[in-house]
C-alpha cells in the first residue's frame, strides 16, 4: 500500500464517512501519491499539462463519478465526489480543475440537459478519458456578468451559425468537445456542443500564466461555425443552465481546496519541527505555533462545512447560496494557509522543492474562477437581505 500520508483530521471527520467513501478516497489518494506528486512540480515549472494523466484518471473513475453507470459513470454520491476532489487538489489545483470541468461542467450538462443520443455519444467517452471536454461561459468582455454574453447563434433552418469567443477556458487547447453557452435570436441563453475540427473553430492556448501552470487554459474562438441542430442541448434555456453546472463545480472546489490547504499545513508542520533557529526548533516559538494552530482550526472548520454541504447535497437539499458560502470560505482559508505556510518555510518556501508556493499561486486563480470571492459574498448578501447589490 502506497498510502503513507496521514491527513490532518482533528475532529475525526473520518468517522462521518461510510466504508465505501473511505475506499474511494483512499484509492484516489494512492493514485495522487503515485502519479501526480512525483511529476507535478516539473509540469508546473514547464507550464505544461500532463496530458497522459487523463486516461489514468478515466481508468480509476475520477470523471463523472456521480453520473449513472449506464453512461459510464460510477453512480456515486456527491460526498464521494467531494472526497475525490480533496485528494486531487492535494496534488495540484490543475488536476482538480481538469476533473471539475470534465465532471461538473461537461458531463453534468450533457447528462441533465442533453438528449438520449448526446448522452450515449459523449458520456462514456468522457468518463473513460477517451475524450476531453471544456466549458465556455466567460468572454473577453463578460466574466462576472455572463448574462451579458455576446456570443450568439443564428438559426439557418437545418443548422445554426455560431459567432463569438470565450476566454480563460480550462482544457480548451486539449479539448475534443466544448459545451458552449450562447444567445439565440430571442436573447435566450442556450447550450451547445462544439466539436474540435469544426470549420471556423479554434482554441489557442493562453501562455505566460503564473498560476495553474500545470493546467491548459485557452480561448474558444467561433468564426461562423456551422453547428448541427442535434448538437444543441434540448432540455435547458436561460442563464440558470450554466449556473446549475457551476453549482456542481463550486461544490467540488469547496472540497478540493481543503486538499491544497492540508498539503501546505502538513509541509509547514514537518518543516517547523525540523528547522532550528536560535538552537531550537522553530515549532517551539509561540508565533509559529499560532500560525499552525490557526491553520488547523480553519482546516477543521472547512472539513465540517464541506461534509455538511455534501450531506445536504446527497439529500437534495443543498441550495446554491450554501454552495457559494462554502466555496468562498474554503478557498479563502486555503489561500491564507498557503501564505502562512510559506512564511514558516522562510526562503525555502519559494522553491519548487516544496509544494506551497505552487498551491499558493494556483489558489489565486481558484479564488477568481467559478465566481470571484466578492461575487460569492454578494450572493450571500442577496440571500440574507433580499437586496441585489450586483447592479
Ligand atoms: P440572475 O438574474 O440572478 O439569475 C439568472 C437565473 O438563474 C437563476 N440562478 C441560479 N440558478 C441555479 N444556480 C445558481 N447558482 C443560480 N444563480 C441564479 C436565477 O434564479 C435566474 O433564474 P430565472 O428563472 O429567474 O431566469 O443572473 P445575473 O445575470 O444577475 O447574475 C447573477 C450572478 C452574478 C450570481 C451570476 O451570473 C454569477 O454567478 N456570476 C459569476 C460567473 C461565474 O461564476 N463564472 C464561472 C465561469 S466557469 C469557470 O470559472 C470554470 S473554472 C473551472 C476550473 O478550472 O475548475
Ligand atoms: P471581472 O468580472 O472583470 O471582475 C473583476 C473584479 O471586479 C473582480 O474582483 C470582481 O469581484 C469585481 N466585480 C465584478 N462585478 C462586481 C460587482 N457587481 N460588484 C462588486 N465587484 C464586482 N471561465 C469559463 O467559462 N470556463 C472555464 O473553464 C474557466 N476556467 C478558468 C481558468 C482560469 C485559470 C481562470 C483564471 C479563469 C477561468 N474562467 C473560466 C474564467 C473565470 O470564471 C472568470 O475569470 C471569473 O468569473 C471572473 O471574471 P473576470 O476575470 O472577467 O473578472
CSV table of C-alpha atoms in Angstrom, one decimal, residues 12-330:
chain,number,residue,atom,x,y,z
A,12,UNK,CA,-12.3,12.8,13.5
A,13,UNK,CA,-14.3,13.6,10.4
A,14,UNK,CA,-13.3,10.2,9.0
A,15,UNK,CA,-15.9,8.7,11.4
A,16,UNK,CA,-18.6,10.6,9.4
A,17,UNK,CA,-17.7,8.7,6.2
A,18,UNK,CA,-19.0,5.3,5.1
A,19,UNK,CA,-16.6,2.4,4.4
A,20,UNK,CA,-17.3,2.8,0.6
A,21,UNK,CA,-16.5,6.5,0.8
A,22,UNK,CA,-13.2,5.8,2.5
A,23,UNK,CA,-12.2,3.1,0.0
A,24,UNK,CA,-12.9,5.6,-2.9
A,25,UNK,CA,-11.0,8.4,-1.1
A,26,UNK,CA,-8.0,6.1,-0.4
A,27,UNK,CA,-7.8,4.8,-3.9
A,28,UNK,CA,-7.6,8.3,-5.3
A,29,UNK,CA,-5.2,9.3,-2.6
A,30,UNK,CA,-2.9,6.4,-3.7
A,31,UNK,CA,-3.2,7.5,-7.3
A,32,UNK,CA,-2.3,11.1,-6.5
A,33,UNK,CA,0.7,9.9,-4.4
A,34,UNK,CA,1.9,7.6,-7.2
A,35,UNK,CA,1.1,9.6,-10.4
A,36,UNK,CA,0.7,13.3,-9.5
A,37,UNK,CA,3.0,14.2,-6.7
A,38,UNK,CA,6.2,12.9,-8.3
A,39,UNK,CA,5.7,14.8,-11.6
A,40,UNK,CA,3.7,17.9,-10.8
A,41,UNK,CA,6.4,20.4,-9.9
A,42,UNK,CA,8.2,19.7,-13.2
A,43,UNK,CA,4.9,20.1,-15.1
A,44,UNK,CA,4.1,23.4,-13.4
A,45,UNK,CA,7.7,24.7,-13.9
A,46,UNK,CA,7.4,23.8,-17.6
A,47,UNK,CA,3.9,25.3,-17.8
A,48,UNK,CA,2.7,22.0,-19.3
A,49,UNK,CA,-0.4,20.0,-18.6
A,50,UNK,CA,0.5,16.3,-18.2
A,51,UNK,CA,-2.0,15.1,-20.8
A,52,UNK,CA,-1.3,11.4,-20.3
A,53,UNK,CA,-2.9,11.6,-16.9
A,54,UNK,CA,-6.3,11.9,-18.5
A,55,UNK,CA,-6.5,8.3,-19.4
A,56,UNK,CA,-5.3,7.2,-15.9
A,57,UNK,CA,-8.0,9.4,-14.3
A,58,UNK,CA,-10.6,7.8,-16.5
A,59,UNK,CA,-9.4,4.3,-15.6
A,60,UNK,CA,-9.8,4.9,-11.9
A,61,UNK,CA,-13.2,6.5,-12.2
A,62,UNK,CA,-12.4,10.1,-11.5
A,63,UNK,CA,-14.6,11.6,-14.3
A,64,UNK,CA,-18.3,11.9,-13.7
A,65,UNK,CA,-18.4,9.8,-10.5
A,66,UNK,CA,-22.0,10.9,-9.8
A,67,UNK,CA,-23.1,10.0,-13.4
A,68,UNK,CA,-25.1,6.7,-13.5
A,69,UNK,CA,-23.1,3.6,-14.5
A,70,UNK,CA,-25.4,3.3,-17.6
A,71,UNK,CA,-23.5,6.2,-19.1
A,72,UNK,CA,-20.0,5.2,-17.9
A,73,UNK,CA,-20.0,7.0,-14.6
A,74,UNK,CA,-19.7,5.3,-11.2
A,75,UNK,CA,-23.1,6.3,-9.8
A,76,UNK,CA,-21.6,7.6,-6.6
A,77,UNK,CA,-22.9,10.2,-4.1
A,78,UNK,CA,-21.8,13.8,-4.0
A,79,UNK,CA,-19.9,13.3,-0.8
A,80,UNK,CA,-17.7,10.8,-2.6
A,81,UNK,CA,-17.2,13.3,-5.4
A,82,UNK,CA,-16.1,15.9,-2.8
A,83,UNK,CA,-13.6,13.5,-1.3
A,84,UNK,CA,-12.1,12.7,-4.7
A,85,UNK,CA,-11.7,16.5,-5.3
A,86,UNK,CA,-9.9,17.0,-2.0
A,87,UNK,CA,-7.4,14.3,-2.9
A,88,UNK,CA,-6.8,15.7,-6.4
A,89,UNK,CA,-6.3,19.2,-5.2
A,90,UNK,CA,-3.8,18.0,-2.6
A,91,UNK,CA,-1.8,17.0,-5.7
A,92,UNK,CA,-2.5,20.2,-7.6
A,93,UNK,CA,-5.4,22.5,-8.4
A,94,UNK,CA,-4.7,22.0,-12.1
A,95,UNK,CA,-5.5,18.3,-11.8
A,96,UNK,CA,-8.7,19.0,-9.8
A,97,UNK,CA,-9.6,21.7,-12.4
A,98,UNK,CA,-9.5,19.2,-15.2
A,99,UNK,CA,-11.7,16.8,-13.2
A,100,UNK,CA,-14.1,19.7,-12.2
A,101,UNK,CA,-14.6,20.7,-15.8
A,102,UNK,CA,-14.9,17.2,-17.2
A,103,UNK,CA,-17.3,16.0,-14.5
A,104,UNK,CA,-19.3,19.1,-13.4
A,105,UNK,CA,-19.2,21.4,-16.4
A,106,UNK,CA,-19.3,18.9,-19.4
A,107,UNK,CA,-20.7,15.6,-18.2
A,108,UNK,CA,-23.2,17.3,-15.9
A,109,UNK,CA,-24.9,19.4,-18.5
A,110,UNK,CA,-24.9,16.6,-21.1
A,111,UNK,CA,-26.5,14.3,-18.5
A,112,UNK,CA,-29.1,16.8,-17.2
A,113,UNK,CA,-29.9,18.8,-20.3
A,114,UNK,CA,-28.8,16.6,-23.2
A,115,UNK,CA,-30.8,14.3,-25.5
A,116,UNK,CA,-30.5,10.5,-25.1
A,117,UNK,CA,-28.4,10.4,-28.3
A,118,UNK,CA,-26.0,13.1,-26.9
A,119,UNK,CA,-25.7,11.1,-23.6
A,120,UNK,CA,-24.9,7.9,-25.3
A,121,UNK,CA,-22.5,9.5,-27.8
A,122,UNK,CA,-20.4,11.6,-25.3
A,123,UNK,CA,-20.7,10.5,-21.7
A,124,UNK,CA,-19.0,7.1,-21.8
A,125,UNK,CA,-16.0,8.5,-23.7
A,126,UNK,CA,-15.8,11.5,-21.3
A,127,UNK,CA,-15.9,9.1,-18.3
A,128,UNK,CA,-13.1,6.9,-19.7
A,129,UNK,CA,-10.9,9.9,-20.6
A,130,UNK,CA,-11.0,8.9,-24.3
A,131,UNK,CA,-12.2,12.4,-25.0
A,132,UNK,CA,-11.7,15.7,-23.0
A,133,UNK,CA,-14.2,18.5,-22.6
A,134,UNK,CA,-14.2,22.2,-21.9
A,135,UNK,CA,-16.9,24.6,-20.7
A,136,UNK,CA,-17.2,28.0,-22.4
A,137,UNK,CA,-19.1,30.7,-20.5
A,138,UNK,CA,-16.6,33.5,-19.8
A,139,UNK,CA,-15.9,36.0,-22.6
A,140,UNK,CA,-13.3,38.7,-23.0
A,141,UNK,CA,-15.9,41.4,-22.0
A,142,UNK,CA,-18.0,39.3,-19.6
A,143,UNK,CA,-16.7,37.4,-16.6
A,144,UNK,CA,-18.8,38.1,-13.6
A,145,UNK,CA,-21.8,39.0,-15.7
A,146,UNK,CA,-22.2,36.1,-18.1
A,147,UNK,CA,-25.9,37.2,-18.6
A,148,UNK,CA,-24.5,39.9,-20.9
A,149,UNK,CA,-22.6,37.5,-23.1
A,150,UNK,CA,-22.1,38.4,-26.8
A,151,UNK,CA,-21.5,35.0,-28.4
A,152,UNK,CA,-24.6,34.3,-30.5
A,153,UNK,CA,-26.2,31.8,-32.8
A,154,UNK,CA,-28.3,32.4,-35.9
A,155,UNK,CA,-30.9,29.9,-36.9
A,156,UNK,CA,-30.3,28.9,-40.5
A,157,UNK,CA,-33.2,26.3,-40.8
A,158,UNK,CA,-31.4,23.0,-40.6
A,159,UNK,CA,-28.4,24.3,-38.6
A,160,UNK,CA,-27.1,27.2,-36.5
A,161,UNK,CA,-24.2,29.5,-37.2
A,162,UNK,CA,-22.1,30.4,-34.1
A,163,UNK,CA,-20.1,33.6,-33.8
A,164,UNK,CA,-18.1,35.0,-30.8
A,165,UNK,CA,-15.4,34.0,-28.4
A,166,UNK,CA,-14.8,32.6,-24.9
A,167,UNK,CA,-11.7,33.3,-22.8
A,168,UNK,CA,-9.9,31.8,-19.9
A,169,UNK,CA,-11.2,28.3,-20.7
A,170,UNK,CA,-9.7,25.4,-18.8
A,171,UNK,CA,-8.8,22.4,-21.1
A,172,UNK,CA,-9.6,24.5,-24.2
A,173,UNK,CA,-6.4,23.7,-26.1
A,174,UNK,CA,-6.7,19.9,-25.4
A,175,UNK,CA,-10.4,19.6,-25.6
A,176,UNK,CA,-12.2,17.3,-28.1
A,177,UNK,CA,-15.6,18.9,-27.4
A,178,UNK,CA,-16.7,22.1,-25.6
A,179,UNK,CA,-20.1,22.8,-24.0
A,180,UNK,CA,-20.6,26.4,-25.1
A,181,UNK,CA,-23.2,28.9,-23.9
A,182,UNK,CA,-24.5,31.4,-26.5
A,183,UNK,CA,-27.6,33.6,-27.1
A,184,UNK,CA,-30.2,32.8,-29.6
A,185,UNK,CA,-32.1,35.4,-31.7
A,186,UNK,CA,-34.5,35.9,-28.7
A,187,UNK,CA,-31.6,36.7,-26.4
A,188,UNK,CA,-32.1,33.4,-24.6
A,189,UNK,CA,-29.0,31.6,-23.4
A,190,UNK,CA,-28.7,28.1,-24.9
A,191,UNK,CA,-26.1,25.4,-24.6
A,192,UNK,CA,-24.4,23.6,-27.5
A,193,UNK,CA,-21.7,21.0,-28.1
A,194,UNK,CA,-18.9,22.2,-30.3
A,195,UNK,CA,-16.5,19.6,-31.6
A,196,UNK,CA,-12.8,20.0,-32.4
A,197,UNK,CA,-12.3,20.2,-36.1
A,198,UNK,CA,-15.5,22.1,-36.9
A,199,UNK,CA,-14.7,24.7,-39.6
A,200,UNK,CA,-14.2,28.2,-38.1
A,201,UNK,CA,-13.5,26.9,-34.5
A,202,UNK,CA,-10.1,27.3,-32.9
A,203,UNK,CA,-8.8,27.1,-29.3
A,204,UNK,CA,-5.4,28.9,-28.9
A,205,UNK,CA,-3.6,28.4,-25.6
A,206,UNK,CA,-3.2,31.2,-23.0
A,207,UNK,CA,0.5,31.2,-22.0
A,208,UNK,CA,2.7,33.1,-19.5
A,209,UNK,CA,0.4,32.2,-16.5
A,210,UNK,CA,1.9,32.4,-13.1
A,211,UNK,CA,-1.0,30.3,-11.7
A,212,UNK,CA,-2.3,26.9,-12.7
A,213,UNK,CA,0.7,26.4,-14.8
A,214,UNK,CA,0.1,22.7,-15.0
A,215,UNK,CA,-3.3,23.3,-16.5
A,216,UNK,CA,-4.1,24.0,-20.2
A,217,UNK,CA,-6.0,27.2,-20.4
A,218,UNK,CA,-7.1,28.9,-23.6
A,219,UNK,CA,-9.7,30.7,-25.8
A,220,UNK,CA,-12.6,29.3,-27.8
A,221,UNK,CA,-13.0,31.3,-31.0
A,222,UNK,CA,-16.0,30.8,-33.2
A,223,UNK,CA,-15.9,32.4,-36.7
A,224,UNK,CA,-19.1,31.4,-38.4
A,225,UNK,CA,-19.1,27.8,-37.1
A,226,UNK,CA,-21.8,25.6,-38.5
A,227,UNK,CA,-23.5,23.8,-35.6
A,228,UNK,CA,-25.8,20.9,-36.5
A,229,UNK,CA,-29.1,21.2,-34.7
A,230,UNK,CA,-28.6,17.9,-32.9
A,231,UNK,CA,-25.6,19.5,-31.1
A,232,UNK,CA,-27.9,21.8,-29.1
A,233,UNK,CA,-28.7,20.8,-25.5
A,234,UNK,CA,-32.5,20.4,-25.9
A,235,UNK,CA,-33.6,20.5,-22.2
A,236,UNK,CA,-32.4,23.9,-21.0
A,237,UNK,CA,-32.9,27.5,-21.8
A,238,UNK,CA,-31.7,30.6,-19.9
A,239,UNK,CA,-28.7,31.5,-17.7
A,240,UNK,CA,-29.8,29.1,-15.0
A,241,UNK,CA,-28.5,26.3,-17.3
A,242,UNK,CA,-24.8,27.2,-16.9
A,243,UNK,CA,-25.3,28.4,-13.3
A,244,UNK,CA,-26.7,24.9,-12.4
A,245,UNK,CA,-23.5,23.4,-13.7
A,246,UNK,CA,-21.5,25.9,-11.7
A,247,UNK,CA,-23.2,24.8,-8.5
A,248,UNK,CA,-21.8,21.3,-9.0
A,249,UNK,CA,-18.3,22.6,-9.8
A,250,UNK,CA,-18.3,25.2,-7.0
A,251,UNK,CA,-19.3,22.4,-4.6
A,252,UNK,CA,-16.3,20.3,-5.8
A,253,UNK,CA,-14.0,23.3,-5.3
A,254,UNK,CA,-15.3,23.8,-1.7
A,255,UNK,CA,-14.0,20.2,-1.0
A,256,UNK,CA,-11.0,20.4,-3.3
A,257,UNK,CA,-9.2,23.3,-1.8
A,258,UNK,CA,-9.1,21.6,1.6
A,259,UNK,CA,-6.6,19.2,0.0
A,260,UNK,CA,-4.3,22.1,-1.0
A,261,UNK,CA,-4.6,23.6,2.5
A,262,UNK,CA,-3.8,20.2,4.1
A,263,UNK,CA,-0.7,19.8,2.0
A,264,UNK,CA,0.5,23.3,2.9
A,265,UNK,CA,-0.2,22.8,6.6
A,266,UNK,CA,1.4,19.4,6.8
A,267,UNK,CA,4.5,20.6,4.9
A,268,UNK,CA,4.8,23.6,7.3
A,269,UNK,CA,4.3,21.5,10.4
A,270,UNK,CA,7.0,19.0,9.3
A,271,UNK,CA,9.4,21.7,8.4
A,272,UNK,CA,8.8,23.6,11.6
A,273,UNK,CA,9.7,20.5,13.7
A,274,UNK,CA,13.0,20.0,11.8
A,275,UNK,CA,14.2,23.5,11.2
A,276,UNK,CA,16.3,25.0,14.1
A,277,UNK,CA,17.0,28.7,14.7
A,278,UNK,CA,18.4,30.1,17.9
A,279,UNK,CA,19.3,26.5,18.8
A,280,UNK,CA,15.6,25.5,19.0
A,281,UNK,CA,13.1,24.0,16.5
A,282,UNK,CA,11.1,26.9,15.1
A,283,UNK,CA,8.0,24.9,16.1
A,284,UNK,CA,8.8,25.8,19.7
A,285,UNK,CA,8.2,29.5,19.1
A,286,UNK,CA,4.8,30.9,20.0
A,287,UNK,CA,4.4,32.8,16.8
A,288,UNK,CA,5.0,29.6,14.7
A,289,UNK,CA,2.5,27.7,16.9
A,290,UNK,CA,-0.1,30.5,16.5
A,291,UNK,CA,0.2,30.1,12.7
A,292,UNK,CA,-0.1,26.3,12.9
A,293,UNK,CA,-2.9,26.2,15.4
A,294,UNK,CA,-4.9,28.7,13.4
A,295,UNK,CA,-4.3,26.8,10.2
A,296,UNK,CA,-5.5,23.5,11.7
A,297,UNK,CA,-8.6,25.3,13.2
A,298,UNK,CA,-9.6,26.7,9.7
A,299,UNK,CA,-9.0,23.3,8.0
A,300,UNK,CA,-11.2,21.6,10.6
A,301,UNK,CA,-14.0,24.2,10.1
A,302,UNK,CA,-13.7,23.8,6.3
A,303,UNK,CA,-13.9,20.0,6.6
A,304,UNK,CA,-17.0,20.2,8.7
A,305,UNK,CA,-18.6,22.7,6.3
A,306,UNK,CA,-17.8,20.6,3.3
A,307,UNK,CA,-19.1,17.4,4.9
A,308,UNK,CA,-22.4,19.0,6.0
A,309,UNK,CA,-22.8,20.5,2.5
A,310,UNK,CA,-22.2,17.1,1.0
A,311,UNK,CA,-24.8,15.6,3.3
A,312,UNK,CA,-27.3,18.2,2.3
A,313,UNK,CA,-26.5,17.8,-1.4
A,314,UNK,CA,-26.9,14.0,-1.1
A,315,UNK,CA,-30.4,14.6,0.4
A,316,UNK,CA,-31.2,17.0,-2.5
A,317,UNK,CA,-31.4,19.9,0.0
A,318,UNK,CA,-28.2,22.0,-0.7
A,319,UNK,CA,-29.0,25.5,-2.0
A,320,UNK,CA,-26.8,27.4,-4.4
A,321,UNK,CA,-26.4,30.0,-1.7
A,322,UNK,CA,-25.0,27.5,0.7
A,323,UNK,CA,-22.6,26.3,-2.1
A,324,UNK,CA,-21.4,29.9,-2.6
A,325,UNK,CA,-20.7,30.4,1.1
A,326,UNK,CA,-18.7,27.1,1.2
A,327,UNK,CA,-16.7,27.9,-2.0
A,328,UNK,CA,-15.9,31.4,-0.8
A,329,UNK,CA,-14.9,30.4,2.7
A,330,UNK,CA,-12.9,27.3,1.9
